[in-house]
PDB file of C-alpha atoms and ligand atoms in Angstrom:
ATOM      1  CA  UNK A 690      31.056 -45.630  12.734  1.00 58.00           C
ATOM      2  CA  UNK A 691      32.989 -48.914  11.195  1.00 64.00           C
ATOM      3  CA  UNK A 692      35.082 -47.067   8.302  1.00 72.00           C
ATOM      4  CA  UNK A 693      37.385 -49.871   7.062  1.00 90.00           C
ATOM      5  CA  UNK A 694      37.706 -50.553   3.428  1.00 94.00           C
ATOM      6  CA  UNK A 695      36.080 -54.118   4.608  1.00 95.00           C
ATOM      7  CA  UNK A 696      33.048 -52.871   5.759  1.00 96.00           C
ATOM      8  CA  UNK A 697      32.746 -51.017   2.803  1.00 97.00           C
ATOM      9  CA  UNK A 698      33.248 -53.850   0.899  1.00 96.00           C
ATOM     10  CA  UNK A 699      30.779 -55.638   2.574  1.00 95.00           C
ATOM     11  CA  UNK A 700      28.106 -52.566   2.568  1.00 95.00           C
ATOM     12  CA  UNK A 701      28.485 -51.068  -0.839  1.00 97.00           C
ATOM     13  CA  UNK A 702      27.898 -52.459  -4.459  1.00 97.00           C
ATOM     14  CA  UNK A 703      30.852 -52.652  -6.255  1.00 97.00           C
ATOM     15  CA  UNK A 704      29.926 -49.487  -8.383  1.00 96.00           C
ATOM     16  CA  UNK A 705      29.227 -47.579  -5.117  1.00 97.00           C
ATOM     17  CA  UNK A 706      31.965 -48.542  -4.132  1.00 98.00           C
ATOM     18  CA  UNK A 707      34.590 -48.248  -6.791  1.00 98.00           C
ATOM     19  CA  UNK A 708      33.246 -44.475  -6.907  1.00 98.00           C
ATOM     20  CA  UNK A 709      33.199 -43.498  -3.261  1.00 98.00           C
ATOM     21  CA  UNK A 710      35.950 -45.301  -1.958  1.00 97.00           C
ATOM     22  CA  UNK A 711      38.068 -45.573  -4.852  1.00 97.00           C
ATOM     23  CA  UNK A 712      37.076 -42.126  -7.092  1.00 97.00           C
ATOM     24  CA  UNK A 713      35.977 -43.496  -9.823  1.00 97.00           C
ATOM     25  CA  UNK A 714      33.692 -41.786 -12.373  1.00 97.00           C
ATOM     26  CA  UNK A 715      30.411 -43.362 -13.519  1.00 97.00           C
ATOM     27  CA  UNK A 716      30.234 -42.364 -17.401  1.00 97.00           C
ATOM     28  CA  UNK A 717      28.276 -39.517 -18.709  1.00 97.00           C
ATOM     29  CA  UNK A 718      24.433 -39.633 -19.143  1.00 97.00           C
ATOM     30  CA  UNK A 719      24.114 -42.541 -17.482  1.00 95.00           C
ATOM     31  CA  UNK A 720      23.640 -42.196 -13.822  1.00 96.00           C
ATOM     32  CA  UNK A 721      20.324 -42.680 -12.241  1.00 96.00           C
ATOM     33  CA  UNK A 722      19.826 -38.916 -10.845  1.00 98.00           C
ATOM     34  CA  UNK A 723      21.173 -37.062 -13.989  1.00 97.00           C
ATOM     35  CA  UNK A 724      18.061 -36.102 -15.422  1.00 96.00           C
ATOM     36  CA  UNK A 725      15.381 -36.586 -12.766  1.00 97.00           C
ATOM     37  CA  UNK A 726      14.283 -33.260 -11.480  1.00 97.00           C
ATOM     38  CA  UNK A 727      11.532 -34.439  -8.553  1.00 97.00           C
ATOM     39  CA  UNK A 728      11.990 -32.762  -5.153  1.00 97.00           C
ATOM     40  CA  UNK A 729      13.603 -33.961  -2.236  1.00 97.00           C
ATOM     41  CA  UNK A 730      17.031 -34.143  -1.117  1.00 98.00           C
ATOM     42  CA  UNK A 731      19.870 -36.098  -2.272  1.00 98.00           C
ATOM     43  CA  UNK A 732      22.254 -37.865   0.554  1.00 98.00           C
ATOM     44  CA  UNK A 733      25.509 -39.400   0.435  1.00 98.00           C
ATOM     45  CA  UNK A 734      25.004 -43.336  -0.443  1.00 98.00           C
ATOM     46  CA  UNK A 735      28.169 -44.147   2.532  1.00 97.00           C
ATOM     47  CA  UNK A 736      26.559 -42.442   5.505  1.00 97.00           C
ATOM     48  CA  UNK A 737      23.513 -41.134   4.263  1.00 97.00           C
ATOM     49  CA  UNK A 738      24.082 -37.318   5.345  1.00 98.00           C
ATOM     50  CA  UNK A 739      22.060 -34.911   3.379  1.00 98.00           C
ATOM     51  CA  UNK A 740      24.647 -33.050   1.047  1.00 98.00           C
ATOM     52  CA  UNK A 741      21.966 -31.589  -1.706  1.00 98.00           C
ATOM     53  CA  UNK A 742      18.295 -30.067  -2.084  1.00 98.00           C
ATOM     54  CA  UNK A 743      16.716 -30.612  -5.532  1.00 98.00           C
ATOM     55  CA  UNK A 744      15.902 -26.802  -5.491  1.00 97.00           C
ATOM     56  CA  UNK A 745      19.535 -26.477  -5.898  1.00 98.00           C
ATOM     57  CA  UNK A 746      20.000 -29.134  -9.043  1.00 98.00           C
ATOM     58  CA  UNK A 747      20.241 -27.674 -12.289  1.00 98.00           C
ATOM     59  CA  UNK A 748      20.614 -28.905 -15.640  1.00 97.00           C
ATOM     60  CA  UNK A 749      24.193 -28.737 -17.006  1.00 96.00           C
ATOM     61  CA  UNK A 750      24.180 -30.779 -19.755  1.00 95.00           C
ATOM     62  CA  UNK A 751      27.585 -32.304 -18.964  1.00 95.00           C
ATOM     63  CA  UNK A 752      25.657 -35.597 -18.072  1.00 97.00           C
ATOM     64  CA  UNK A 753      26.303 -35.785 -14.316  1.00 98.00           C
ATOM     65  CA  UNK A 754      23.861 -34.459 -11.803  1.00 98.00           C
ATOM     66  CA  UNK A 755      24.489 -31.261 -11.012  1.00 98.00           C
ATOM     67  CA  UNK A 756      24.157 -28.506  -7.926  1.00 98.00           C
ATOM     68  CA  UNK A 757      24.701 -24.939  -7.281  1.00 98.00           C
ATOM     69  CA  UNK A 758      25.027 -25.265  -4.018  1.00 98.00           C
ATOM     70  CA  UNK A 759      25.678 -27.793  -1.118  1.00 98.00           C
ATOM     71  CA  UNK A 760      23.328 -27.855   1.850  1.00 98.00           C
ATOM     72  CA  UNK A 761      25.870 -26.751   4.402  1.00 97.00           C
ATOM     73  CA  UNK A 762      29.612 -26.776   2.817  1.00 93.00           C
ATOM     74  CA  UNK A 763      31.101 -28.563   5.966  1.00 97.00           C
ATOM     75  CA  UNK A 764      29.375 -31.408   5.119  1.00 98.00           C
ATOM     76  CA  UNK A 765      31.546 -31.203   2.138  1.00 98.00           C
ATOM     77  CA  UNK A 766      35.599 -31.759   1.989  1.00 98.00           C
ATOM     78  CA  UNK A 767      37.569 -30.097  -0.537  1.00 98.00           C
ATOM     79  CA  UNK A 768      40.793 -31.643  -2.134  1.00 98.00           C
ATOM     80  CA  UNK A 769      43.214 -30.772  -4.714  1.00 97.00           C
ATOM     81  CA  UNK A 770      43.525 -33.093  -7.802  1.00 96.00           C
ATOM     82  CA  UNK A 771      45.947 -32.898 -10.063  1.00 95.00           C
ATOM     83  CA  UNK A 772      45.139 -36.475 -11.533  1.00 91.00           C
ATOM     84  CA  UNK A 773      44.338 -34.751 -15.314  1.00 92.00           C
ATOM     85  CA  UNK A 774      47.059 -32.813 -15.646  1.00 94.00           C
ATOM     86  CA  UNK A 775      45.317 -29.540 -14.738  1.00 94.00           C
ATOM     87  CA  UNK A 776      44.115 -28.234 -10.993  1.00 95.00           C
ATOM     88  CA  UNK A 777      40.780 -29.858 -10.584  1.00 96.00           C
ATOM     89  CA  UNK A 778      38.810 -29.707  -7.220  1.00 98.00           C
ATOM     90  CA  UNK A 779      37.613 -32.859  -5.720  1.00 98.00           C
ATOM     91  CA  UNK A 780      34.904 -33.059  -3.352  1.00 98.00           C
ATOM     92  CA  UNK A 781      33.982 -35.393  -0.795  1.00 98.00           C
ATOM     93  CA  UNK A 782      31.708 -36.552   1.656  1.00 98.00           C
ATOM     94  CA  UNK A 783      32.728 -34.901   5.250  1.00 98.00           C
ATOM     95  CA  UNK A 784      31.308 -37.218   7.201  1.00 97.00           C
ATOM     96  CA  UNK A 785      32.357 -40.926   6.001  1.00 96.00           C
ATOM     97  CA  UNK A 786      35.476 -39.233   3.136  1.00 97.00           C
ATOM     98  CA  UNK A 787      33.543 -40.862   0.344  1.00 98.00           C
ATOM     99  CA  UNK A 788      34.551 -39.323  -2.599  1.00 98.00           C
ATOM    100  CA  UNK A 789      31.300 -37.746  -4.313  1.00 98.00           C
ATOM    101  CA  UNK A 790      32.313 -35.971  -7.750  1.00 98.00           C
ATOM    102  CA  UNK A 791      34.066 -32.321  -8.231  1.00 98.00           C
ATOM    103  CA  UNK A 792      32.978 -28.720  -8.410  1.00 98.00           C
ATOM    104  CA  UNK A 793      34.240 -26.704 -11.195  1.00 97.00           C
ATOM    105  CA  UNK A 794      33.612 -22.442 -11.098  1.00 97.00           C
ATOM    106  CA  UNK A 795      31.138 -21.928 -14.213  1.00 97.00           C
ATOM    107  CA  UNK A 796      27.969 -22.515 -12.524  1.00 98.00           C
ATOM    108  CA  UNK A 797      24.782 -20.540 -12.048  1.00 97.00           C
ATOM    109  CA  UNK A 798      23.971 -17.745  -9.822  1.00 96.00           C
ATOM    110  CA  UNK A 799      23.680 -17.165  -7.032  1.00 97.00           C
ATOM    111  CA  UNK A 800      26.850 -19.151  -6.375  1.00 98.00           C
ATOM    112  CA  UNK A 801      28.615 -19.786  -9.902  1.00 98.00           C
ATOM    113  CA  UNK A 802      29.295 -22.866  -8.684  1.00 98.00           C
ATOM    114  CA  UNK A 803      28.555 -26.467 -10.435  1.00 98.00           C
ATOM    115  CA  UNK A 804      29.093 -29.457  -7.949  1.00 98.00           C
ATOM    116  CA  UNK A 805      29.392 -32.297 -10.224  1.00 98.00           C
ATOM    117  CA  UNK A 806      28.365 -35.164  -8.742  1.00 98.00           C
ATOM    118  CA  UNK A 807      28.574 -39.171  -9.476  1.00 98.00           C
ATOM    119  CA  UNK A 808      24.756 -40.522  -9.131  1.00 98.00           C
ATOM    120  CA  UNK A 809      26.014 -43.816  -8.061  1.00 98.00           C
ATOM    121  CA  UNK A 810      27.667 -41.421  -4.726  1.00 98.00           C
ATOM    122  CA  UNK A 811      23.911 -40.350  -3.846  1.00 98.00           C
ATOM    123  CA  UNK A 812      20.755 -41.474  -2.597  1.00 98.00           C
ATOM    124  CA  UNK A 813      17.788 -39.547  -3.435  1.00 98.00           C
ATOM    125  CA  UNK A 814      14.790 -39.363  -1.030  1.00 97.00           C
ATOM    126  CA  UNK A 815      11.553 -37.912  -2.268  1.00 97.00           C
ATOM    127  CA  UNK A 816       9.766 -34.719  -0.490  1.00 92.00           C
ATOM    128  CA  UNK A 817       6.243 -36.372   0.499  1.00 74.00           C
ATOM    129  CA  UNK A 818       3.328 -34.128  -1.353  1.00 65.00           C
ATOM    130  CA  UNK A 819       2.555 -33.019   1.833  1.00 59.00           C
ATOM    131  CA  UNK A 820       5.499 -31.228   2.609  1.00 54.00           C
TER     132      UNK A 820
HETATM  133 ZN1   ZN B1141      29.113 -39.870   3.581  1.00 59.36          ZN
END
């Protein structure tokens, strides 16, 4: 898989792209998966591996889309960030390193997680009815 910043350049839109490949955050309440709630599962927008199942996506309120749980964590990489002044954890994309959002410890059970995630990181495919 082609990984340089060019072809990402060349693949992404430049809000894709100035969130996974340069970690930026899309602004609260505004990202196209915070408050839809259909089933199906959400992939990363870089490489298109499945990270999240809408049976997992719960309503926060902080205006970001957010999970309780990833669908395997080693699709997801964990990083220290430190950019705020406080210990945050990033998270990532394991597959293509796209950065995704972070995931914060005052979530809902089962997992008391709360993956935060930028809409513009994800791609959301619909479950057919039939499924
Ligand atoms: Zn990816």
């Amino acid at each position: 898989m082609d990984s340089s910043d060019a072809y990402w350049r060349k693949t992404l839109s430049p809000e894709a792209y100035a969130i996974l490949r340069q970690r930026a955050t899309e602004r609260p309440h505004t990202g196209t998966y915070d408050q839809l709630w259909d089933k199906g599962v959400y992939q990363c927008l870089g490489c298109g591996l499945p990270l999240f199942y809408s049976n997992t996506k719960f309503d926060a309120g902080c205006g970001w889309p957010s999970f309780f749980q990833a669908i395997d964590s080693t699709r997801i990489r964990y990083l220290n960030d430190f950019e705020l002044g406080y210990p945050r954890t990033e998270i990532r994309c394991a597959r293509c390193d796209g950065h995704l959002g972070h995931v914060f410890n005052d979530g809902p059970p089962p997992t008391g997680l709360r993956f935060c995630l930028n809409s513009g990181a994800l791609k959301f495919i619909p479950k057919h009815k039939d499924e």
